[in-house]
Amino acid sequence: MTATLIWILVALVAIGLYLSWTAGRLDRLHARIDATRAGLDAQLLRRASVAQELATSGVLDPAASIVLYEAAHAARQAEEEQREVAESELSQALRAVFGEAQQVAAVREAPGGDEAAGELAQAVRRVPMARRFHNDAVRAARALRRHRKVRWFRLAGHAPFPLAFEMDDEPPTALADRPAG
């Protein structure tokens, strides 16, 4: 009788340790999602800021400046629900303005333009990487949260279900081809 109780107690302790380890793993994944989202937000803000700065610098033609400024301003001011759409529109504006190598060359020839083009090229290259890191963390957390043990024992607590950040982050070819500065 006591041996059976000891085995039951050992099994319960083992299950409790396993559930605790799983809850800790899920908590670390949620912390990773928060960190990658902060990194993504920083890269998106940097891209919008550099684009806005370039639009107001006077090195672009007036029509391109207006298109780029409005898209960058909308991306910086967007509410969370509209952020993906606004960032996608900024990507489209960047492709429209910097779709041809001649436009990038014209920017680079202007005083301070080479530095501005380099900053923008770095910013548009970093956004897809940051988004990929964030979405990978979301995918890992979602996979763990789908397990029955996580749902049955409510190991996720009250944490919201993680959402991927979906946007058009295709960089302009003329900027993507530019070597890192």
CSV table of N, CA and C in Angstrom, one decimal:
chain,number,residue,atom,x,y,z
A,1,MET,N,0.8,-1.2,0.0
A,1,MET,CA,0.0,0.0,0.0
A,1,MET,C,0.9,1.3,0.0
A,2,THR,N,1.9,1.3,0.9
A,2,THR,CA,2.7,2.5,0.9
A,2,THR,C,3.6,2.6,-0.3
A,3,ALA,N,4.0,1.5,-0.9
A,3,ALA,CA,4.8,1.5,-2.1
A,3,ALA,C,4.0,2.1,-3.2
A,4,THR,N,2.7,1.8,-3.3
A,4,THR,CA,1.8,2.3,-4.4
A,4,THR,C,1.7,3.8,-4.2
A,5,LEU,N,1.5,4.3,-2.9
A,5,LEU,CA,1.3,5.7,-2.7
A,5,LEU,C,2.6,6.4,-3.0
A,6,ILE,N,3.7,5.8,-2.7
A,6,ILE,CA,5.0,6.5,-3.0
A,6,ILE,C,5.2,6.6,-4.5
A,7,TRP,N,4.8,5.6,-5.3
A,7,TRP,CA,4.9,5.7,-6.8
A,7,TRP,C,3.9,6.7,-7.4
A,8,ILE,N,2.8,6.8,-6.8
A,8,ILE,CA,1.8,7.8,-7.2
A,8,ILE,C,2.3,9.2,-6.9
A,9,LEU,N,2.9,9.3,-5.7
A,9,LEU,CA,3.4,10.6,-5.4
A,9,LEU,C,4.6,11.0,-6.3
A,10,VAL,N,5.5,10.0,-6.6
A,10,VAL,CA,6.6,10.3,-7.5
A,10,VAL,C,6.1,10.7,-8.9
A,11,ALA,N,5.1,10.0,-9.3
A,11,ALA,CA,4.5,10.3,-10.7
A,11,ALA,C,3.9,11.7,-10.7
A,12,LEU,N,3.2,12.0,-9.6
A,12,LEU,CA,2.6,13.4,-9.5
A,12,LEU,C,3.7,14.5,-9.5
A,13,VAL,N,4.7,14.2,-8.7
A,13,VAL,CA,5.8,15.2,-8.7
A,13,VAL,C,6.5,15.3,-10.1
A,14,ALA,N,6.7,14.2,-10.8
A,14,ALA,CA,7.3,14.2,-12.1
A,14,ALA,C,6.4,15.0,-13.1
A,15,ILE,N,5.1,14.7,-13.0
A,15,ILE,CA,4.2,15.4,-13.9
A,15,ILE,C,4.2,16.9,-13.6
A,16,GLY,N,4.2,17.3,-12.3
A,16,GLY,CA,4.2,18.7,-11.9
A,16,GLY,C,5.5,19.4,-12.3
A,17,LEU,N,6.7,18.7,-12.2
A,17,LEU,CA,7.9,19.2,-12.7
A,17,LEU,C,7.9,19.5,-14.2
A,18,TYR,N,7.3,18.5,-14.9
A,18,TYR,CA,7.2,18.6,-16.4
A,18,TYR,C,6.3,19.8,-16.8
A,19,LEU,N,5.2,19.9,-16.1
A,19,LEU,CA,4.3,21.0,-16.4
A,19,LEU,C,4.9,22.3,-16.1
A,20,SER,N,5.7,22.4,-15.0
A,20,SER,CA,6.3,23.6,-14.6
A,20,SER,C,7.4,24.0,-15.6
A,21,TRP,N,8.2,23.0,-16.1
A,21,TRP,CA,9.2,23.2,-17.1
A,21,TRP,C,8.5,23.7,-18.4
A,22,THR,N,7.4,23.1,-18.8
A,22,THR,CA,6.7,23.6,-20.0
A,22,THR,C,6.2,25.0,-19.8
A,23,ALA,N,5.6,25.3,-18.7
A,23,ALA,CA,5.1,26.7,-18.4
A,23,ALA,C,6.3,27.7,-18.5
A,24,GLY,N,7.4,27.3,-17.9
A,24,GLY,CA,8.6,28.2,-18.0
A,24,GLY,C,9.1,28.4,-19.4
A,25,ARG,N,9.1,27.3,-20.2
A,25,ARG,CA,9.5,27.4,-21.6
A,25,ARG,C,8.5,28.3,-22.4
A,26,LEU,N,7.2,28.2,-22.1
A,26,LEU,CA,6.2,29.1,-22.7
A,26,LEU,C,6.4,30.5,-22.3
A,27,ASP,N,6.8,30.7,-21.0
A,27,ASP,CA,7.0,32.1,-20.6
A,27,ASP,C,8.2,32.7,-21.3
A,28,ARG,N,9.3,31.9,-21.4
A,28,ARG,CA,10.5,32.4,-22.1
A,28,ARG,C,10.2,32.7,-23.6
A,29,LEU,N,9.3,31.9,-24.2
A,29,LEU,CA,8.9,32.2,-25.6
A,29,LEU,C,8.1,33.5,-25.7
A,30,HIS,N,7.3,33.7,-24.7
A,30,HIS,CA,6.5,35.0,-24.7
A,30,HIS,C,7.5,36.2,-24.5
A,31,ALA,N,8.5,36.0,-23.6
A,31,ALA,CA,9.4,37.1,-23.4
A,31,ALA,C,10.2,37.3,-24.7
A,32,ARG,N,10.6,36.2,-25.4
A,32,ARG,CA,11.3,36.4,-26.7
A,32,ARG,C,10.4,37.1,-27.7
A,33,ILE,N,9.1,36.8,-27.7
A,33,ILE,CA,8.2,37.5,-28.6
A,33,ILE,C,8.2,39.0,-28.3
A,34,ASP,N,8.2,39.3,-27.0
A,34,ASP,CA,8.2,40.7,-26.6
A,34,ASP,C,9.5,41.4,-27.1
A,35,ALA,N,10.6,40.7,-26.9
A,35,ALA,CA,11.9,41.3,-27.3
A,35,ALA,C,12.0,41.5,-28.8
A,36,THR,N,11.6,40.4,-29.6
A,36,THR,CA,11.7,40.6,-31.0
A,36,THR,C,10.7,41.6,-31.5
A,37,ARG,N,9.5,41.8,-30.9
A,37,ARG,CA,8.6,42.8,-31.3
A,37,ARG,C,9.2,44.2,-31.1
A,38,ALA,N,9.9,44.3,-30.0
A,38,ALA,CA,10.5,45.6,-29.7
A,38,ALA,C,11.6,45.9,-30.7
A,39,GLY,N,12.3,44.9,-31.1
A,39,GLY,CA,13.3,45.0,-32.1
A,39,GLY,C,12.7,45.4,-33.5
A,40,LEU,N,11.6,44.7,-33.8
A,40,LEU,CA,10.9,45.0,-35.1
A,40,LEU,C,10.4,46.4,-35.1
A,41,ASP,N,9.8,46.8,-34.0
A,41,ASP,CA,9.3,48.2,-33.8
A,41,ASP,C,10.4,49.2,-34.0
A,42,ALA,N,11.5,48.9,-33.4
A,42,ALA,CA,12.7,49.9,-33.6
A,42,ALA,C,13.1,50.0,-35.0
A,43,GLN,N,13.2,48.8,-35.7
A,43,GLN,CA,13.6,48.8,-37.1
A,43,GLN,C,12.6,49.5,-38.0
A,44,LEU,N,11.3,49.3,-37.7
A,44,LEU,CA,10.3,50.0,-38.5
A,44,LEU,C,10.3,51.5,-38.3
A,45,LEU,N,10.5,51.9,-37.1
A,45,LEU,CA,10.6,53.3,-36.7
A,45,LEU,C,11.8,53.9,-37.4
A,46,ARG,N,12.9,53.2,-37.4
A,46,ARG,CA,14.2,53.7,-38.0
A,46,ARG,C,13.9,53.9,-39.5
A,47,ARG,N,13.3,52.9,-40.1
A,47,ARG,CA,13.1,53.0,-41.6
A,47,ARG,C,12.2,54.2,-41.9
A,48,ALA,N,11.1,54.3,-41.1
A,48,ALA,CA,10.2,55.5,-41.4
A,48,ALA,C,10.9,56.8,-41.1
A,49,SER,N,11.7,56.9,-40.1
A,49,SER,CA,12.4,58.1,-39.8
A,49,SER,C,13.4,58.5,-40.9
A,50,VAL,N,14.2,57.5,-41.3
A,50,VAL,CA,15.1,57.8,-42.4
A,50,VAL,C,14.4,58.2,-43.7
A,51,ALA,N,13.3,57.5,-44.0
A,51,ALA,CA,12.6,57.8,-45.2
A,51,ALA,C,12.0,59.2,-45.1
A,52,GLN,N,11.5,59.6,-43.9
A,52,GLN,CA,10.9,60.9,-43.7
A,52,GLN,C,12.0,62.0,-43.8
A,53,GLU,N,13.1,61.7,-43.2
A,53,GLU,CA,14.3,62.6,-43.2
A,53,GLU,C,14.7,62.9,-44.7
A,54,LEU,N,14.8,61.8,-45.4
A,54,LEU,CA,15.2,61.9,-46.8
A,54,LEU,C,14.2,62.6,-47.7
A,55,ALA,N,12.9,62.4,-47.4
A,55,ALA,CA,11.9,63.1,-48.1
A,55,ALA,C,11.9,64.6,-47.9
A,56,THR,N,12.3,65.1,-46.7
A,56,THR,CA,12.4,66.5,-46.4
A,56,THR,C,13.7,67.1,-46.7
A,57,SER,N,14.7,66.3,-47.1
A,57,SER,CA,16.0,66.9,-47.3
A,57,SER,C,16.2,67.7,-48.6
A,58,GLY,N,15.3,67.6,-49.5
A,58,GLY,CA,15.4,68.3,-50.7
A,58,GLY,C,16.2,67.7,-51.8
A,59,VAL,N,16.6,66.4,-51.6
A,59,VAL,CA,17.4,65.7,-52.7
A,59,VAL,C,16.5,65.0,-53.6
A,60,LEU,N,15.2,64.8,-53.3
A,60,LEU,CA,14.3,64.1,-54.2
A,60,LEU,C,13.4,65.1,-54.9
A,61,ASP,N,12.9,64.7,-56.0
A,61,ASP,CA,12.0,65.6,-56.7
A,61,ASP,C,10.7,65.8,-55.8
A,62,PRO,N,10.0,66.9,-56.0
A,62,PRO,CA,8.8,67.2,-55.1
A,62,PRO,C,7.8,66.1,-55.1
A,63,ALA,N,7.4,65.5,-56.2
A,63,ALA,CA,6.4,64.4,-56.2
A,63,ALA,C,6.9,63.2,-55.3
A,64,ALA,N,8.1,62.8,-55.5
A,64,ALA,CA,8.7,61.7,-54.8
A,64,ALA,C,8.7,62.0,-53.3
A,65,SER,N,9.1,63.3,-53.0
A,65,SER,CA,9.2,63.7,-51.6
A,65,SER,C,7.9,63.6,-50.9
A,66,ILE,N,6.8,64.1,-51.6
A,66,ILE,CA,5.5,64.1,-51.0
A,66,ILE,C,5.0,62.6,-50.8
A,67,VAL,N,5.2,61.8,-51.8
A,67,VAL,CA,4.8,60.4,-51.6
A,67,VAL,C,5.5,59.7,-50.5
A,68,LEU,N,6.8,59.9,-50.4
A,68,LEU,CA,7.6,59.2,-49.4
A,68,LEU,C,7.3,59.8,-48.0
A,69,TYR,N,7.1,61.1,-47.9
A,69,TYR,CA,6.9,61.8,-46.6
A,69,TYR,C,5.5,61.3,-46.1
A,70,GLU,N,4.5,61.3,-46.9
A,70,GLU,CA,3.2,60.9,-46.5
A,70,GLU,C,3.1,59.4,-46.0
A,71,ALA,N,3.8,58.6,-46.8
A,71,ALA,CA,3.8,57.2,-46.4
A,71,ALA,C,4.6,57.0,-45.1
A,72,ALA,N,5.7,57.6,-44.9
A,72,ALA,CA,6.5,57.5,-43.7
A,72,ALA,C,5.8,58.1,-42.5
A,73,HIS,N,5.2,59.2,-42.7
A,73,HIS,CA,4.4,59.8,-41.6
A,73,HIS,C,3.3,58.9,-41.2
A,74,ALA,N,2.6,58.4,-42.2
A,74,ALA,CA,1.4,57.5,-41.8
A,74,ALA,C,1.9,56.2,-41.1
A,75,ALA,N,3.1,55.7,-41.5
A,75,ALA,CA,3.7,54.5,-40.8
A,75,ALA,C,4.1,54.9,-39.4
A,76,ARG,N,4.6,56.1,-39.1
A,76,ARG,CA,5.0,56.4,-37.8
A,76,ARG,C,3.8,56.7,-36.9
A,77,GLN,N,2.7,57.2,-37.5
A,77,GLN,CA,1.5,57.6,-36.7
A,77,GLN,C,0.5,56.5,-36.6
A,78,ALA,N,0.6,55.4,-37.3
A,78,ALA,CA,-0.4,54.4,-37.3
A,78,ALA,C,-0.7,53.8,-36.0
A,79,GLU,N,-2.0,53.6,-35.8
A,79,GLU,CA,-2.5,52.8,-34.6
A,79,GLU,C,-2.1,51.4,-34.8
A,80,GLU,N,-2.0,50.6,-33.7
A,80,GLU,CA,-1.6,49.2,-33.8
A,80,GLU,C,-2.4,48.4,-34.7
A,81,GLU,N,-3.7,48.6,-34.8
A,81,GLU,CA,-4.5,47.8,-35.7
A,81,GLU,C,-4.2,48.1,-37.2
A,82,GLN,N,-3.7,49.3,-37.5
A,82,GLN,CA,-3.5,49.7,-38.9
A,82,GLN,C,-2.0,49.7,-39.2
A,83,ARG,N,-1.1,49.2,-38.3
A,83,ARG,CA,0.3,49.3,-38.5
A,83,ARG,C,0.8,48.5,-39.6
A,84,GLU,N,0.3,47.3,-39.8
A,84,GLU,CA,0.8,46.4,-40.9
A,84,GLU,C,0.5,47.0,-42.2
A,85,VAL,N,-0.7,47.6,-42.4
A,85,VAL,CA,-1.1,48.2,-43.7
A,85,VAL,C,-0.2,49.5,-43.9
A,86,ALA,N,0.0,50.3,-42.9
A,86,ALA,CA,0.8,51.5,-43.1
A,86,ALA,C,2.2,51.2,-43.4
A,87,GLU,N,2.8,50.2,-42.8
A,87,GLU,CA,4.2,49.8,-43.1
A,87,GLU,C,4.3,49.2,-44.5
A,88,SER,N,3.3,48.4,-44.9
A,88,SER,CA,3.2,47.9,-46.3
A,88,SER,C,3.2,49.1,-47.3
A,89,GLU,N,2.4,50.1,-47.0
A,89,GLU,CA,2.3,51.2,-47.9
A,89,GLU,C,3.6,52.0,-48.0
A,90,LEU,N,4.3,52.0,-46.8
A,90,LEU,CA,5.7,52.7,-46.9
A,90,LEU,C,6.6,51.8,-47.8
A,91,SER,N,6.5,50.5,-47.7
A,91,SER,CA,7.4,49.7,-48.5
A,91,SER,C,7.0,49.9,-50.0
A,92,GLN,N,5.8,50.1,-50.3
A,92,GLN,CA,5.4,50.3,-51.7
A,92,GLN,C,5.8,51.7,-52.2
A,93,ALA,N,5.8,52.7,-51.3
A,93,ALA,CA,6.3,54.0,-51.6
A,93,ALA,C,7.8,54.0,-51.8
A,94,LEU,N,8.5,53.3,-51.0
A,94,LEU,CA,9.9,53.2,-51.2
A,94,LEU,C,10.3,52.5,-52.5
A,95,ARG,N,9.5,51.5,-52.9
A,95,ARG,CA,9.8,50.8,-54.2
A,95,ARG,C,9.4,51.8,-55.3
A,96,ALA,N,8.4,52.6,-55.2
A,96,ALA,CA,8.0,53.5,-56.2
A,96,ALA,C,9.0,54.6,-56.4
A,97,VAL,N,9.5,55.1,-55.3
A,97,VAL,CA,10.5,56.2,-55.4
A,97,VAL,C,11.9,55.7,-55.8
A,98,PHE,N,12.3,54.6,-55.2
A,98,PHE,CA,13.7,54.1,-55.5
A,98,PHE,C,13.7,52.8,-56.3
A,99,GLY,N,12.7,52.7,-57.2
A,99,GLY,CA,12.6,51.5,-58.1
A,99,GLY,C,13.7,51.5,-59.1
A,100,GLU,N,14.3,52.6,-59.4
A,100,GLU,CA,15.3,52.6,-60.5
A,100,GLU,C,16.6,53.1,-59.9
A,101,ALA,N,17.7,52.5,-60.4
A,101,ALA,CA,19.0,52.9,-59.9
A,101,ALA,C,19.4,54.3,-60.1
A,102,GLN,N,18.8,55.0,-61.2
A,102,GLN,CA,19.1,56.4,-61.5
A,102,GLN,C,18.7,57.3,-60.3
A,103,GLN,N,17.5,56.9,-59.7
A,103,GLN,CA,17.0,57.7,-58.6
A,103,GLN,C,18.0,57.6,-57.4
A,104,VAL,N,18.4,56.4,-57.1
A,104,VAL,CA,19.4,56.2,-56.0
A,104,VAL,C,20.7,57.0,-56.3
A,105,ALA,N,21.1,56.9,-57.6
A,105,ALA,CA,22.4,57.6,-58.0
A,105,ALA,C,22.2,59.1,-57.8
A,106,ALA,N,21.0,59.6,-58.2
A,106,ALA,CA,20.8,61.1,-58.0
A,106,ALA,C,20.8,61.5,-56.5
A,107,VAL,N,20.3,60.6,-55.7
A,107,VAL,CA,20.3,60.9,-54.2
A,107,VAL,C,21.8,60.9,-53.7
A,108,ARG,N,22.5,59.9,-54.2
A,108,ARG,CA,23.9,59.7,-53.7
A,108,ARG,C,24.8,60.9,-54.1
A,109,GLU,N,24.5,61.5,-55.3
A,109,GLU,CA,25.3,62.6,-55.8
A,109,GLU,C,25.0,63.9,-55.0
A,110,ALA,N,23.9,64.0,-54.4
A,110,ALA,CA,23.5,65.2,-53.6
A,110,ALA,C,24.4,65.3,-52.4
A,111,PRO,N,24.6,66.5,-51.9
A,111,PRO,CA,25.4,66.6,-50.6
A,111,PRO,C,24.7,65.9,-49.5
A,112,GLY,N,25.5,65.0,-48.9
A,112,GLY,CA,24.9,64.2,-47.8
A,112,GLY,C,24.1,63.1,-48.2
A,113,GLY,N,23.9,62.9,-49.5
A,113,GLY,CA,23.0,61.9,-50.1
A,113,GLY,C,23.5,60.5,-50.0
A,114,ASP,N,24.9,60.4,-50.1
A,114,ASP,CA,25.5,59.1,-50.0
A,114,ASP,C,25.2,58.4,-48.6
A,115,GLU,N,25.4,59.3,-47.6
A,115,GLU,CA,25.1,58.8,-46.2
A,115,GLU,C,23.6,58.5,-46.0
A,116,ALA,N,22.7,59.3,-46.6
A,116,ALA,CA,21.3,59.1,-46.4
A,116,ALA,C,20.9,57.8,-47.2
A,117,ALA,N,21.4,57.6,-48.4
A,117,ALA,CA,21.1,56.4,-49.1
A,117,ALA,C,21.6,55.2,-48.4
A,118,GLY,N,22.8,55.3,-47.8
A,118,GLY,CA,23.3,54.2,-47.1
A,118,GLY,C,22.5,53.8,-45.8
A,119,GLU,N,22.0,54.8,-45.1
A,119,GLU,CA,21.2,54.6,-44.0
A,119,GLU,C,19.9,54.0,-44.4
A,120,LEU,N,19.3,54.5,-45.4
A,120,LEU,CA,18.0,53.9,-45.9
A,120,LEU,C,18.2,52.5,-46.4
A,121,ALA,N,19.3,52.2,-47.1
A,121,ALA,CA,19.6,50.8,-47.5
A,121,ALA,C,19.7,49.9,-46.3
A,122,GLN,N,20.4,50.3,-45.3
A,122,GLN,CA,20.5,49.5,-44.1
A,122,GLN,C,19.1,49.3,-43.5
A,123,ALA,N,18.4,50.3,-43.4
A,123,ALA,CA,17.0,50.2,-42.7
A,123,ALA,C,16.1,49.3,-43.5
A,124,VAL,N,16.1,49.4,-44.8
A,124,VAL,CA,15.2,48.5,-45.5
A,124,VAL,C,15.7,47.0,-45.5
A,125,ARG,N,17.0,46.8,-45.3
A,125,ARG,CA,17.5,45.4,-45.2
A,125,ARG,C,17.2,44.8,-43.8
A,126,ARG,N,17.2,45.6,-42.8
A,126,ARG,CA,17.0,45.1,-41.4
A,126,ARG,C,15.5,44.8,-41.1
A,127,VAL,N,14.6,45.5,-41.7
A,127,VAL,CA,13.2,45.3,-41.4
A,127,VAL,C,12.8,43.8,-41.7
A,128,PRO,N,13.1,43.3,-42.9
A,128,PRO,CA,12.7,41.9,-43.1
A,128,PRO,C,13.3,40.9,-42.1
A,129,MET,N,14.6,41.1,-41.8
A,129,MET,CA,15.2,40.3,-40.8
A,129,MET,C,14.5,40.3,-39.4
A,130,ALA,N,14.2,41.5,-39.0
A,130,ALA,CA,13.6,41.7,-37.7
A,130,ALA,C,12.2,41.1,-37.7
A,131,ARG,N,11.5,41.2,-38.8
A,131,ARG,CA,10.1,40.6,-39.0
A,131,ARG,C,10.2,39.1,-39.0
A,132,ARG,N,11.3,38.6,-39.6
A,132,ARG,CA,11.4,37.1,-39.6
A,132,ARG,C,11.7,36.6,-38.2
A,133,PHE,N,12.6,37.3,-37.5
A,133,PHE,CA,12.9,36.8,-36.1
A,133,PHE,C,11.6,36.9,-35.3
A,134,HIS,N,10.8,37.9,-35.4
A,134,HIS,CA,9.6,38.0,-34.6
A,134,HIS,C,8.6,36.9,-35.0
A,135,ASN,N,8.4,36.7,-36.3
A,135,ASN,CA,7.5,35.7,-36.7
A,135,ASN,C,7.9,34.3,-36.4
A,136,ASP,N,9.2,34.0,-36.4
A,136,ASP,CA,9.7,32.7,-35.9
A,136,ASP,C,9.4,32.5,-34.4
A,137,ALA,N,9.6,33.5,-33.6
A,137,ALA,CA,9.3,33.4,-32.2
A,137,ALA,C,7.8,33.1,-32.0
A,138,VAL,N,7.0,33.8,-32.8
A,138,VAL,CA,5.5,33.6,-32.7
A,138,VAL,C,5.1,32.2,-33.1
A,139,ARG,N,5.8,31.7,-34.2
A,139,ARG,CA,5.5,30.4,-34.7
A,139,ARG,C,5.8,29.3,-33.6
A,140,ALA,N,7.0,29.5,-32.9
A,140,ALA,CA,7.4,28.6,-31.9
A,140,ALA,C,6.4,28.6,-30.7
A,141,ALA,N,6.0,29.8,-30.3
A,141,ALA,CA,5.0,29.9,-29.2
A,141,ALA,C,3.7,29.3,-29.6
A,142,ARG,N,3.2,29.6,-30.8
A,142,ARG,CA,1.9,29.0,-31.2
A,142,ARG,C,2.0,27.5,-31.2
A,143,ALA,N,3.1,26.9,-31.7
A,143,ALA,CA,3.2,25.4,-31.7
A,143,ALA,C,3.1,24.9,-30.3
A,144,LEU,N,3.8,25.5,-29.4
A,144,LEU,CA,3.7,25.0,-28.0
A,144,LEU,C,2.3,25.2,-27.4
A,145,ARG,N,1.7,26.3,-27.7
A,145,ARG,CA,0.4,26.6,-27.2
A,145,ARG,C,-0.7,25.6,-27.7
A,146,ARG,N,-0.5,25.0,-28.9
A,146,ARG,CA,-1.4,24.1,-29.5
A,146,ARG,C,-1.5,22.7,-28.8
A,147,HIS,N,-0.4,22.4,-28.0
A,147,HIS,CA,-0.4,21.1,-27.3
A,147,HIS,C,-1.5,21.0,-26.3
A,148,ARG,N,-2.1,19.8,-26.2
A,148,ARG,CA,-3.2,19.6,-25.3
A,148,ARG,C,-2.8,20.0,-23.8
A,149,LYS,N,-1.6,19.6,-23.4
A,149,LYS,CA,-1.2,19.8,-22.0
A,149,LYS,C,-1.2,21.3,-21.7
A,150,VAL,N,-0.9,22.1,-22.6
A,150,VAL,CA,-0.8,23.6,-22.4
A,150,VAL,C,-2.3,24.1,-22.3
A,151,ARG,N,-3.2,23.6,-23.1
A,151,ARG,CA,-4.5,24.0,-23.1
A,151,ARG,C,-5.3,23.5,-21.8
A,152,TRP,N,-5.1,22.2,-21.6
A,152,TRP,CA,-5.8,21.6,-20.4
A,152,TRP,C,-5.4,22.2,-19.1
A,153,PHE,N,-4.1,22.4,-18.9
A,153,PHE,CA,-3.6,22.9,-17.6
A,153,PHE,C,-3.5,24.4,-17.7
A,154,ARG,N,-3.9,25.1,-18.7
A,154,ARG,CA,-3.9,26.5,-18.9
A,154,ARG,C,-2.5,27.1,-18.5
A,155,LEU,N,-1.5,26.5,-19.1
A,155,LEU,CA,-0.1,26.9,-18.8
A,155,LEU,C,0.2,28.3,-19.4
A,156,ALA,N,-0.5,28.8,-20.4
A,156,ALA,CA,-0.3,30.1,-20.9
A,156,ALA,C,-0.8,31.2,-20.1
A,157,GLY,N,-1.6,30.9,-19.1
A,157,GLY,CA,-2.1,31.9,-18.2
A,157,GLY,C,-3.1,32.8,-19.0
A,158,HIS,N,-2.9,34.1,-18.8
A,158,HIS,CA,-3.8,35.1,-19.5
A,158,HIS,C,-3.0,35.8,-20.6
A,159,ALA,N,-1.9,35.2,-21.0
A,159,ALA,CA,-1.1,35.8,-22.1
A,159,ALA,C,-1.9,35.8,-23.4
A,160,PRO,N,-2.0,36.8,-24.1
A,160,PRO,CA,-2.7,36.8,-25.4
A,160,PRO,C,-2.1,35.9,-26.4
A,161,PHE,N,-2.9,35.4,-27.3
A,161,PHE,CA,-2.4,34.5,-28.3
A,161,PHE,C,-1.4,35.3,-29.2
A,162,PRO,N,-0.2,34.8,-29.4
A,162,PRO,CA,0.7,35.6,-30.2
A,162,PRO,C,0.3,35.7,-31.7
A,163,LEU,N,0.5,36.9,-32.2
A,163,LEU,CA,0.1,37.2,-33.6
A,163,LEU,C,1.4,37.6,-34.4
A,164,ALA,N,1.5,37.0,-35.6
A,164,ALA,CA,2.6,37.3,-36.5
A,164,ALA,C,2.4,38.7,-37.0
A,165,PHE,N,3.5,39.4,-37.5
A,165,PHE,CA,3.4,40.7,-38.1
A,165,PHE,C,3.5,40.5,-39.6
A,166,GLU,N,2.4,40.6,-40.3
A,166,GLU,CA,2.4,40.4,-41.7
A,166,GLU,C,2.4,41.7,-42.5
A,167,MET,N,3.4,41.9,-43.3
A,167,MET,CA,3.4,43.1,-44.1
A,167,MET,C,4.3,42.9,-45.3
A,168,ASP,N,4.2,43.8,-46.3
A,168,ASP,CA,5.0,43.8,-47.5
A,168,ASP,C,6.3,44.5,-47.1
A,169,ASP,N,7.4,43.7,-47.0
A,169,ASP,CA,8.7,44.3,-46.6
A,169,ASP,C,9.7,44.1,-47.8
A,170,GLU,N,9.2,43.9,-49.0
A,170,GLU,CA,10.1,43.8,-50.1
A,170,GLU,C,10.9,45.1,-50.3
A,171,PRO,N,12.2,45.1,-50.2
A,171,PRO,CA,13.0,46.4,-50.4
A,171,PRO,C,13.1,46.8,-51.9
A,172,PRO,N,13.3,48.0,-52.2
A,172,PRO,CA,13.5,48.5,-53.5
A,172,PRO,C,14.8,47.8,-54.0
A,173,THR,N,14.7,47.3,-55.3
A,173,THR,CA,15.9,46.6,-55.8
A,173,THR,C,17.1,47.5,-55.9
A,174,ALA,N,16.9,48.7,-56.2
A,174,ALA,CA,18.1,49.6,-56.3
A,174,ALA,C,18.7,49.9,-54.9
A,175,LEU,N,18.0,49.8,-53.9
A,175,LEU,CA,18.6,50.0,-52.5
A,175,LEU,C,19.1,48.7,-52.0
A,176,ALA,N,18.4,47.6,-52.3
A,176,ALA,CA,18.8,46.3,-51.8
A,176,ALA,C,20.2,45.8,-52.4
A,177,ASP,N,20.4,46.3,-53.6
A,177,ASP,CA,21.7,45.9,-54.3
A,177,ASP,C,22.9,46.7,-53.8
A,178,ARG,N,22.6,47.8,-53.1
A,178,ARG,CA,23.7,48.7,-52.7
A,178,ARG,C,24.5,48.0,-51.6
A,179,PRO,N,25.8,47.9,-51.7
A,179,PRO,CA,26.6,47.3,-50.6
A,179,PRO,C,26.4,48.0,-49.3
A,180,ALA,N,26.5,47.3,-48.2
A,180,ALA,CA,26.3,47.9,-46.8
A,180,ALA,C,27.4,48.9,-46.6
A,181,GLY,N,27.0,50.0,-46.0
A,181,GLY,CA,28.0,51.0,-45.7
A,181,GLY,C,28.4,51.2,-44.3
